[in-house]
Coordinates of C-alpha atoms (C1' of nucleotides) in Angstrom, one line a residue:
Chain A
M1 CA -22.2 -20.3 40.1
V2 CA -19.0 -22.3 39.9
Y3 CA -15.9 -20.9 38.2
K4 CA -13.3 -23.4 37.2
I5 CA -10.8 -21.0 38.7
K6 CA -11.3 -19.0 41.8
F7 CA -12.8 -15.6 40.9
D8 CA -10.0 -13.5 42.3
Q9 CA -7.5 -15.2 40.2
F10 CA -9.0 -13.5 37.2
F11 CA -8.1 -10.1 38.5
S12 CA -4.5 -10.6 37.3
Y13 CA -4.6 -8.9 33.9
S14 CA -3.2 -5.7 32.8
F15 CA -4.7 -3.5 30.2
S16 CA -2.9 -1.0 28.0
M17 CA -3.7 1.5 25.4
D18 CA -1.8 2.1 22.1
C19 CA -2.4 5.4 20.2
L20 CA -2.0 5.3 16.5
I21 CA -1.6 8.8 15.2
F22 CA -1.8 9.2 11.4
G23 CA -0.8 12.2 9.4
F24 CA -0.4 13.1 5.7
S25 CA 2.6 14.9 4.3
N26 CA 4.4 14.9 0.9
G27 CA 2.0 12.6 -0.6
K28 CA 2.4 9.9 2.0
I29 CA 0.4 8.8 5.0
H30 CA 2.6 8.7 8.1
I31 CA 2.4 7.1 11.5
L32 CA 3.9 8.6 14.7
L33 CA 6.4 6.2 16.3
V34 CA 8.3 6.5 19.5
K35 CA 11.7 5.1 20.6
R36 CA 11.5 3.2 23.9
A37 CA 14.0 4.2 26.5
M38 CA 13.2 1.3 28.7
E39 CA 12.8 -2.5 28.9
P40 CA 11.2 -4.5 27.6
Y41 CA 12.1 -3.7 24.0
G42 CA 14.4 -0.9 25.0
G43 CA 15.7 1.0 22.0
Y44 CA 13.0 -0.4 19.8
W45 CA 10.6 1.8 17.9
A46 CA 7.0 1.4 18.9
I47 CA 3.5 2.8 18.8
P48 CA 3.0 5.2 21.7
G49 CA 1.2 3.4 24.4
D50 CA 1.1 2.6 28.1
L51 CA -1.0 1.0 30.9
V52 CA -4.5 2.1 31.7
Y53 CA -5.1 3.2 35.3
P54 CA -7.3 0.9 37.4
D55 CA -10.2 3.4 37.7
E56 CA -9.8 5.1 34.3
D57 CA -12.2 5.1 31.4
L58 CA -10.7 4.1 28.1
P59 CA -11.1 7.3 26.1
H60 CA -9.5 9.2 29.0
A61 CA -6.6 6.8 29.1
A62 CA -6.0 7.2 25.4
E63 CA -5.9 11.0 25.7
R64 CA -3.7 11.0 28.8
I65 CA -1.2 8.5 27.5
L66 CA -0.8 10.3 24.2
E67 CA -0.2 13.6 26.0
E68 CA 2.3 12.0 28.4
L69 CA 4.4 10.5 25.7
T70 CA 4.2 13.1 23.0
E71 CA 2.7 16.3 24.5
L72 CA -0.1 16.2 22.0
K73 CA -3.5 17.6 23.3
N74 CA -6.9 17.9 21.9
V75 CA -6.6 15.0 19.5
V76 CA -9.8 13.2 18.6
L77 CA -9.1 9.5 19.3
R78 CA -11.4 6.7 18.2
Q79 CA -11.5 3.1 19.2
G80 CA -9.8 0.4 17.1
G81 CA -9.2 -3.3 17.7
V82 CA -8.1 -5.2 20.7
F83 CA -4.9 -7.3 20.7
G84 CA -4.6 -9.9 23.5
K85 CA -2.4 -12.8 22.6
P86 CA -1.3 -14.3 25.9
N87 CA 2.4 -14.0 25.2
R88 CA 2.4 -10.6 23.5
H89 CA 3.9 -8.9 26.5
P90 CA 7.0 -10.5 28.2
Q91 CA 6.0 -9.3 31.6
G92 CA 2.5 -10.8 31.9
R93 CA -0.9 -10.9 30.4
V94 CA -1.4 -7.4 28.9
I95 CA -4.3 -6.9 26.7
T96 CA -4.1 -3.8 24.6
N97 CA -6.6 -1.6 22.9
A98 CA -5.7 0.4 19.8
Y99 CA -7.1 3.9 19.6
L100 CA -6.5 5.9 16.4
A101 CA -6.5 9.5 15.3
M102 CA -5.8 11.6 12.4
V103 CA -3.9 14.9 12.8
R104 CA -2.7 17.7 10.6
M105 CA 1.1 17.2 10.5
N106 CA 1.7 20.9 9.7
E107 CA -0.1 21.9 12.9
T108 CA 1.2 19.1 15.1
N109 CA 4.4 19.2 17.0
P110 CA 4.8 16.1 19.1
Q111 CA 7.7 16.1 21.6
P112 CA 9.3 13.1 23.2
S113 CA 8.3 13.0 26.9
S114 CA 8.2 10.6 29.9
W115 CA 10.0 7.4 28.9
V116 CA 10.1 8.3 25.2
E117 CA 13.7 8.8 24.0
E118 CA 12.9 9.9 20.5
L119 CA 10.0 10.4 18.2
R120 CA 9.5 10.1 14.4
W121 CA 6.9 10.3 11.7
V122 CA 7.3 7.3 9.3
P123 CA 5.4 6.6 6.1
V124 CA 3.1 3.6 6.8
D125 CA 4.6 1.5 4.0
E126 CA 8.2 2.1 5.2
V127 CA 7.8 1.0 8.8
E128 CA 10.3 -1.6 9.9
S129 CA 10.3 -4.0 12.8
L130 CA 8.6 -2.6 15.9
A131 CA 8.4 -3.6 19.6
F132 CA 5.8 -6.2 20.8
D133 CA 3.2 -7.1 18.2
H134 CA 3.0 -3.5 17.1
N135 CA 3.5 -4.3 13.4
E136 CA 0.4 -6.4 13.5
I137 CA -1.5 -3.7 15.4
L138 CA -0.4 -1.1 12.8
T139 CA -1.3 -3.3 9.8
A140 CA -4.8 -4.1 11.2
T141 CA -5.5 -0.5 12.2
Y142 CA -4.3 1.1 9.0
Q143 CA -6.5 -1.4 7.1
R144 CA -9.4 -0.3 9.1
L145 CA -8.5 3.4 8.6
K146 CA -8.5 2.9 4.8
E147 CA -11.9 1.3 4.9
R148 CA -13.2 4.3 6.8
F149 CA -11.7 6.7 4.2
I150 CA -14.4 5.4 1.8
H151 CA -17.5 6.3 3.8
E152 CA -16.4 9.0 6.3
P153 CA -14.8 12.3 5.5
I154 CA -12.0 11.6 8.0
C155 CA -9.3 12.2 5.5
F156 CA -10.0 15.9 6.0
E157 CA -8.8 15.6 9.5
M158 CA -5.3 14.8 8.2
L159 CA -5.2 17.3 5.4
P160 CA -4.2 20.9 6.2
L161 CA -7.1 23.1 7.0
K162 CA -6.5 24.8 3.6
F163 CA -5.6 22.2 1.0
T164 CA -5.5 21.8 -2.7
L165 CA -7.6 19.4 -4.7
N166 CA -4.4 17.7 -5.8
E167 CA -3.4 17.0 -2.2
L168 CA -6.8 15.4 -1.7
Q169 CA -6.4 13.3 -4.8
Q170 CA -2.9 12.3 -3.8
L171 CA -4.2 11.2 -0.4
Y172 CA -6.7 8.8 -1.9
E173 CA -4.2 7.6 -4.5
Y174 CA -1.6 6.8 -1.9
A175 CA -4.1 5.1 0.4
F176 CA -5.6 2.8 -2.2
G177 CA -2.6 2.5 -4.5
I178 CA -4.4 3.8 -7.6
C179 CA -4.2 6.5 -10.2
I180 CA -7.2 8.8 -10.7
D181 CA -8.1 10.9 -13.7
K182 CA -7.9 14.4 -12.5
P183 CA -10.8 16.0 -14.4
N184 CA -13.1 13.2 -13.3
F185 CA -11.9 13.3 -9.7
R186 CA -12.9 16.9 -9.5
K187 CA -16.3 16.3 -11.0
R188 CA -17.0 13.7 -8.3
I189 CA -15.9 15.8 -5.4
K190 CA -17.8 18.9 -6.4
N191 CA -20.7 17.4 -4.5
L192 CA -18.8 17.5 -1.3
P193 CA -19.3 20.4 1.1
L194 CA -16.0 22.0 0.2
T195 CA -15.5 25.8 0.4
E196 CA -13.4 27.3 -2.3
L197 CA -11.2 29.9 -0.7
K198 CA -10.0 33.2 -2.2
E199 CA -6.4 32.1 -1.4
R200 CA -3.9 30.2 -3.5
Q201 CA -0.8 28.2 -2.9
E202 CA 2.4 30.2 -2.3
N203 CA 6.1 29.6 -2.9
V204 CA 5.6 27.2 -5.7
K205 CA 7.3 27.5 -9.0
H206 CA 4.3 26.8 -11.2
R207 CA 0.8 28.0 -11.4
P208 CA -0.5 28.0 -7.8
A209 CA -3.5 25.8 -7.0
T210 CA -6.6 27.2 -5.4
L211 CA -7.0 26.3 -1.7
Y212 CA -10.1 24.6 -0.3
S213 CA -11.4 23.8 3.1
F214 CA -13.9 21.2 4.2
D215 CA -17.1 22.7 5.6
W216 CA -17.8 20.5 8.7
E217 CA -20.9 22.4 9.7
K218 CA -22.5 22.1 6.3
Y219 CA -21.5 18.4 6.2
K220 CA -23.2 17.7 9.5
T221 CA -26.3 19.6 8.4
L222 CA -26.6 17.7 5.1
V223 CA -26.1 14.4 6.8
K224 CA -28.7 15.2 9.5
E225 CA -31.2 16.1 6.9
G226 CA -30.5 12.9 5.0
R227 CA -29.5 14.8 1.9
F228 CA -26.0 13.6 1.7
E229 CA -24.0 10.5 2.2
F230 CA -20.2 10.6 2.0
N231 CA -18.9 8.0 -0.5
M232 CA -15.7 7.8 -2.4
W233 CA -15.6 4.8 -4.7
L234 CA -18.2 2.5 -3.4
Chain B
M1 CA 11.2 4.0 33.8
V2 CA 9.0 5.4 36.5
Y3 CA 5.3 4.4 36.8
K4 CA 3.1 6.6 38.9
I5 CA 1.8 3.5 40.4
K6 CA 3.8 0.4 41.2
F7 CA 3.8 -1.9 38.1
D8 CA 2.2 -4.9 39.9
Q9 CA -0.8 -2.9 40.9
F10 CA -1.7 -2.8 37.2
F11 CA -2.2 -6.5 37.1
S12 CA -5.5 -6.2 38.9
Y13 CA -7.9 -6.1 36.0
S14 CA -10.3 -8.8 34.8
F15 CA -11.1 -9.3 31.2
S16 CA -14.3 -10.8 29.8
M17 CA -15.8 -11.7 26.5
D18 CA -19.4 -11.2 25.3
C19 CA -20.7 -13.1 22.4
L20 CA -23.4 -11.5 20.3
I21 CA -25.1 -14.1 18.1
F22 CA -27.4 -12.8 15.5
G23 CA -29.9 -14.7 13.5
F24 CA -32.7 -14.0 11.0
S25 CA -36.2 -15.5 11.2
N26 CA -39.7 -14.4 10.2
G27 CA -38.4 -11.2 8.7
K28 CA -36.6 -10.1 11.8
I29 CA -33.0 -10.0 13.0
H30 CA -32.7 -11.7 16.4
I31 CA -30.1 -11.7 19.1
L32 CA -29.5 -14.6 21.4
L33 CA -29.9 -13.7 25.1
V34 CA -29.4 -15.8 28.2
K35 CA -31.0 -15.5 31.6
R36 CA -28.5 -15.3 34.4
A37 CA -28.8 -17.7 37.3
M38 CA -26.3 -16.0 39.5
E39 CA -25.3 -12.7 40.9
P40 CA -24.6 -10.0 39.9
Y41 CA -27.7 -9.3 37.9
G42 CA -29.2 -12.7 38.8
G43 CA -32.4 -13.2 36.9
Y44 CA -31.6 -10.6 34.3
W45 CA -31.4 -11.2 30.6
A46 CA -27.9 -10.7 29.2
I47 CA -25.6 -11.2 26.3
P48 CA -23.8 -14.6 26.8
G49 CA -20.4 -13.8 28.2
D50 CA -17.8 -14.8 30.8
L51 CA -14.3 -14.2 31.9
V52 CA -11.3 -14.9 29.7
Y53 CA -8.7 -17.3 31.2
P54 CA -5.3 -15.9 32.1
D55 CA -3.4 -17.7 29.4
E56 CA -6.1 -17.8 26.8
D57 CA -6.2 -16.2 23.4
L58 CA -9.2 -14.0 22.7
P59 CA -10.7 -15.9 19.7
H60 CA -10.4 -19.1 21.7
A61 CA -12.1 -17.6 24.7
A62 CA -15.0 -16.4 22.5
E63 CA -15.5 -19.9 21.2
R64 CA -15.2 -21.6 24.5
I65 CA -17.5 -19.3 26.4
L66 CA -20.1 -19.5 23.7
E67 CA -20.1 -23.3 23.8
E68 CA -20.1 -23.4 27.6
L69 CA -23.2 -21.3 27.9
T70 CA -25.2 -22.3 24.8
E71 CA -23.6 -25.5 23.5
L72 CA -23.0 -23.9 20.2
K73 CA -20.0 -25.0 18.2
N74 CA -18.3 -24.1 15.0
V75 CA -19.5 -20.6 15.0
V76 CA -17.4 -18.0 13.2
L77 CA -16.9 -15.2 15.6
R78 CA -15.4 -11.8 14.8
Q79 CA -14.1 -9.1 17.0
G80 CA -16.3 -6.1 17.8
G81 CA -15.7 -3.2 20.2
V82 CA -14.3 -3.0 23.7
F83 CA -16.3 -1.7 26.7
G84 CA -14.4 -0.7 29.7
K85 CA -16.1 1.9 31.8
P86 CA -14.5 1.6 35.3
N87 CA -17.9 1.0 37.0
R88 CA -19.5 -1.3 34.5
H89 CA -19.1 -4.4 36.6
P90 CA -20.0 -4.2 40.3
Q91 CA -17.3 -6.6 41.4
G92 CA -14.2 -4.8 40.0
R93 CA -12.6 -3.5 36.9
V94 CA -13.8 -5.8 34.2
I95 CA -13.1 -4.8 30.7
T96 CA -15.0 -6.7 28.1
N97 CA -14.6 -7.4 24.4
A98 CA -17.6 -8.0 22.2
Y99 CA -17.3 -10.8 19.6
L100 CA -20.1 -11.2 17.1
A101 CA -21.4 -13.9 14.9
M102 CA -24.2 -14.6 12.4
V103 CA -25.8 -18.0 12.4
R104 CA -28.6 -19.7 10.6
M105 CA -31.4 -20.0 13.1
N106 CA -33.0 -23.0 11.4
E107 CA -29.8 -25.0 11.9
T108 CA -28.9 -23.7 15.3
N109 CA -30.1 -25.2 18.6
P110 CA -28.6 -23.4 21.5
Q111 CA -29.2 -25.0 24.9
P112 CA -28.8 -23.3 28.3
S113 CA -25.8 -24.6 30.0
S114 CA -23.4 -23.8 32.9
W115 CA -24.9 -20.9 34.9
V116 CA -27.4 -20.1 32.2
E117 CA -30.9 -20.6 33.4
E118 CA -32.8 -20.0 30.2
L119 CA -32.1 -18.8 26.7
R120 CA -34.1 -16.9 24.1
W121 CA -33.9 -15.3 20.7
V122 CA -35.2 -11.8 20.7
P123 CA -35.7 -9.4 17.8
V124 CA -33.1 -6.7 18.1
D125 CA -35.7 -3.9 18.2
E126 CA -37.7 -5.6 21.0
V127 CA -34.9 -6.1 23.5
E128 CA -35.6 -4.7 26.9
S129 CA -33.4 -3.8 29.8
L130 CA -30.4 -6.1 30.1
A131 CA -27.7 -6.8 32.7
F132 CA -24.6 -4.6 33.1
D133 CA -24.1 -2.2 30.1
H134 CA -25.3 -4.9 27.7
N135 CA -27.9 -2.6 26.0
E136 CA -25.1 -0.3 25.1
I137 CA -23.0 -3.2 23.8
L138 CA -25.8 -4.5 21.8
T139 CA -26.7 -1.2 20.2
A140 CA -23.1 -0.4 19.2
T141 CA -22.5 -3.9 17.9
Y142 CA -25.7 -4.1 15.9
Q143 CA -24.9 -0.7 14.4
R144 CA -21.5 -2.1 13.3
L145 CA -23.2 -5.2 11.9
K146 CA -25.5 -3.2 9.7
E147 CA -22.6 -1.2 8.3
R148 CA -20.9 -4.5 7.4
F149 CA -24.1 -5.6 5.6
I150 CA -23.5 -3.0 3.0
H151 CA -20.0 -4.1 1.9
E152 CA -19.7 -7.7 3.0
P153 CA -21.9 -10.6 2.1
I154 CA -22.3 -11.6 5.7
C155 CA -26.0 -11.5 5.6
F156 CA -25.8 -14.9 3.8
E157 CA -24.4 -16.3 7.0
M158 CA -27.7 -15.8 8.7
L159 CA -30.0 -16.7 5.9
P160 CA -30.8 -20.4 5.4
L161 CA -28.5 -22.2 3.1
K162 CA -31.4 -22.3 0.6
F163 CA -33.3 -19.0 0.7
T164 CA -35.7 -17.1 -1.4
L165 CA -35.0 -13.8 -2.9
N166 CA -37.9 -12.4 -0.9
E167 CA -36.1 -13.4 2.3
L168 CA -33.0 -11.7 1.2
Q169 CA -35.0 -8.6 0.4
Q170 CA -36.8 -8.7 3.8
L171 CA -33.5 -9.0 5.6
Y172 CA -32.2 -5.7 4.1
E173 CA -35.5 -4.0 4.5
Y174 CA -35.6 -4.9 8.2
A175 CA -32.0 -4.0 8.8
F176 CA -32.2 -0.5 7.2
G177 CA -35.9 0.2 7.8
I178 CA -36.7 0.7 4.2
C179 CA -39.0 -0.6 1.4
I180 CA -37.4 -1.8 -1.8
D181 CA -39.0 -2.2 -5.2
K182 CA -39.0 -5.9 -6.0
P183 CA -38.2 -5.9 -9.7
N184 CA -35.3 -3.4 -9.2
F185 CA -34.0 -5.4 -6.2
R186 CA -33.7 -8.5 -8.4
K187 CA -32.0 -6.6 -11.1
R188 CA -29.4 -5.4 -8.7
I189 CA -28.6 -8.7 -7.1
K190 CA -28.4 -10.6 -10.4
N191 CA -24.7 -9.6 -10.3
L192 CA -24.2 -11.5 -7.1
P193 CA -22.7 -15.0 -7.2
L194 CA -26.0 -16.7 -6.4
T195 CA -26.9 -20.2 -7.6
E196 CA -30.4 -20.7 -8.6
L197 CA -31.5 -24.1 -7.3
K198 CA -33.8 -26.6 -9.0
E199 CA -35.8 -26.6 -5.8
R200 CA -38.7 -24.5 -4.6
Q201 CA -40.4 -23.7 -1.3
E202 CA -42.6 -26.3 0.1
N203 CA -45.7 -26.2 2.3
V204 CA -46.7 -22.7 1.4
K205 CA -50.2 -22.0 0.3
H206 CA -49.3 -19.9 -2.7
R207 CA -46.9 -20.1 -5.6
P208 CA -43.7 -21.4 -4.1
A209 CA -40.6 -19.3 -4.5
T210 CA -37.5 -20.5 -6.2
L211 CA -34.6 -21.3 -3.8
Y212 CA -31.2 -19.8 -4.1
S213 CA -27.8 -20.3 -2.4
F214 CA -24.8 -18.1 -2.1
D215 CA -21.8 -19.4 -3.9
W216 CA -18.9 -18.6 -1.5
E217 CA -16.3 -20.2 -3.7
K218 CA -17.3 -18.2 -6.7
Y219 CA -17.4 -15.1 -4.5
K220 CA -13.9 -15.6 -3.2
T221 CA -12.6 -16.2 -6.7
L222 CA -14.2 -13.1 -8.1
V223 CA -12.9 -10.9 -5.3
K224 CA -9.4 -12.4 -5.6
E225 CA -9.4 -11.6 -9.3
G226 CA -10.6 -8.1 -8.6
R227 CA -13.6 -8.6 -10.8
F228 CA -16.2 -8.1 -8.1
E229 CA -16.9 -5.9 -5.1
F230 CA -19.8 -6.6 -2.9
N231 CA -22.0 -3.5 -2.5
M232 CA -25.6 -3.1 -1.5
W233 CA -26.6 0.5 -1.6
L234 CA -23.5 2.5 -1.6
Chain C
dA1 C1' 7.6 40.8 -23.3
dA2 C1' 7.4 36.4 -25.4
dG3 C1' 7.6 31.7 -25.1
dA4 C1' 8.5 27.3 -22.5
dC5 C1' 6.7 24.7 -19.0
dT6 C1' 3.7 23.1 -15.5
dT7 C1' -0.7 22.9 -13.4
dA8 C1' -5.6 23.9 -13.3
dT9 C1' -10.0 23.8 -15.4
dT10 C1' -13.7 23.1 -18.8
dG11 C1' -16.0 20.4 -22.0
dT12 C1' -18.0 16.5 -24.7
dA13 C1' -19.3 12.1 -26.0
dT14 C1' -20.0 7.5 -24.4
dT15 C1' -21.2 4.1 -21.4
dT16 C1' -23.1 2.3 -17.4
dA17 C1' -26.1 2.0 -13.7
dA18 C1' -30.1 3.3 -10.6
dT19 C1' -35.0 4.4 -10.4
dA20 C1' -40.0 4.3 -11.0
dC21 C1' -43.6 2.2 -12.8
dT22 C1' -46.6 -1.0 -15.6
dA23 C1' -48.1 -5.3 -17.0
dC24 C1' -48.4 -9.9 -17.0
dA25 C1' -47.1 -14.8 -16.2
dA26 C1' -46.8 -18.8 -12.9
dC27 C1' -48.2 -21.5 -9.3
dT28 C1' -51.1 -23.3 -5.1
dA29 C1' -55.2 -24.0 -2.7
dA30 C1' -59.9 -23.8 -2.4
Chain D
dT1 C1' -62.2 -21.5 -12.3
dT2 C1' -61.0 -18.1 -9.3
dA3 C1' -58.6 -15.7 -5.6
dG4 C1' -54.3 -14.8 -3.8
dT5 C1' -49.4 -14.3 -3.9
dT6 C1' -45.1 -14.7 -6.2
dG7 C1' -42.1 -14.2 -10.0
dT8 C1' -40.6 -12.0 -14.4
dA9 C1' -40.1 -8.9 -18.2
dG10 C1' -39.9 -4.6 -20.1
dT11 C1' -39.7 0.5 -20.8
dA12 C1' -38.7 5.2 -20.2
dT13 C1' -36.2 8.3 -17.4
dT14 C1' -32.7 10.0 -14.7
dA15 C1' -28.4 10.1 -12.8
dA16 C1' -23.7 8.9 -12.5
dA17 C1' -19.1 7.0 -14.0
dT18 C1' -15.5 7.0 -17.5
dA19 C1' -12.3 8.2 -21.2
dC20 C1' -10.4 11.6 -23.6
dA21 C1' -9.4 16.2 -25.7
dA22 C1' -8.7 20.9 -25.4
dT23 C1' -8.0 25.3 -23.2
dA24 C1' -7.0 28.5 -19.6
dA25 C1' -3.9 30.3 -16.0
dG26 C1' -0.2 30.9 -13.7
dT27 C1' 5.5 30.9 -13.0
dC28 C1' 10.1 31.0 -14.7
dT29 C1' 13.5 31.9 -18.1
dT30 C1' 15.5 34.3 -21.7

DNA sequence: AAGACTTATTGTATTTAATACTACAACTAA
DNA sequence: TTAGTTGTAGTATTAAATACAATAAGTCTT
């Protein structure tokens, strides 16, 4: 075997991990951003991310880095795309892997930590110029997220455990930029494994909506038995 | 900023690219495999792949490596997943990125080149033990491919330019392990932007089937105008 | 306590699409 | 002409999406 370049020279890359944390609040899908307290891109807002350790598995790195920067634990992270333009990092060849997660904003209290100076939830369509190629990473990952919304019940990971059907509808309306007829929406979702709770909204100045929860156990059972396939708008 | 490990130590990774080339022939989806003529895993069958150059963009690396090993050019490669278990490569920390492509097997003539000793198309459900973690990479990538079959007309990239409706049906039947009613199948696909050709099958010892082609131009126009959404079985 | 207001829910009529199945027409090779 | 395989048409049934109207259920104000 003959490499055009000596083999050892190839072990000169760095590999990083960016964690895109999405949440839903006030009818908008938000992304968690951090303000960098160091160079490069000091003072810039960025997606939380850092370098992977040499002997560390990727899922572990994603969890560790997220916790180090934001103190968030027990977040289910999934792999997204890879971004590896040779000049994307000013200090060398750093290839990065996006991991994404959905969280319930009302139960999530991220705190700036390590080299993070400040931390903010920003609606995805109001994000301005970010560090590195993070705008590109965000756009691609959010696009992927939306595609998953159609065939996987992952939106329930970002809705409160107890949510109203209007909130669910708003989430889909925001994600896909559409308006949905309310009565028809509710007919469609009555097939979903939702549990209607005995509780209602509180502290609202109109008729309180009934609260629902998503029954993950029932969902898994139905899917396993092949009796159900999640699908919102083909 | 304080790293737990000196920054330079992080620039000790290697990054590789694996190219999963899928084709369709005789009713089966095939994957292109190469026989390694060198260590590690000398003599093993593997997914064609190699190291990315330090200043090379990922899509470029995918095209270059595919051509170096198989002499295939002008193949549209798309990004798949990343595989980075610390011990997946015996010679160090090599993180790899899967790129995938569909090709028309009747127009494609890969030739073993560089360190490739031999080369073979293997039906995806008949692949045996491969080098490294390539079985895992194949399984994950093929799964993703099948998901894309449902919402993107990518299957037409692996069918001959002129194909019969039976071939199209067989492709979906193989991918999803199902049987489809022929009359109903044809009713469904009559919405697709297919062009019915004046030509027919030749050298068959039964009634020759009409040949069709997929009209990519029409497809793009329809999608752009929002008048069409590709969808085979929700 | 009545009425204004907002939201939640039910209902119906219509259209559209998926499904299962039957029958037969077309073409080649022997 | 016949056997074999492919292609096409049609129907009856079931299920789902859509548009729209109407009513019920709460909260707040007066």
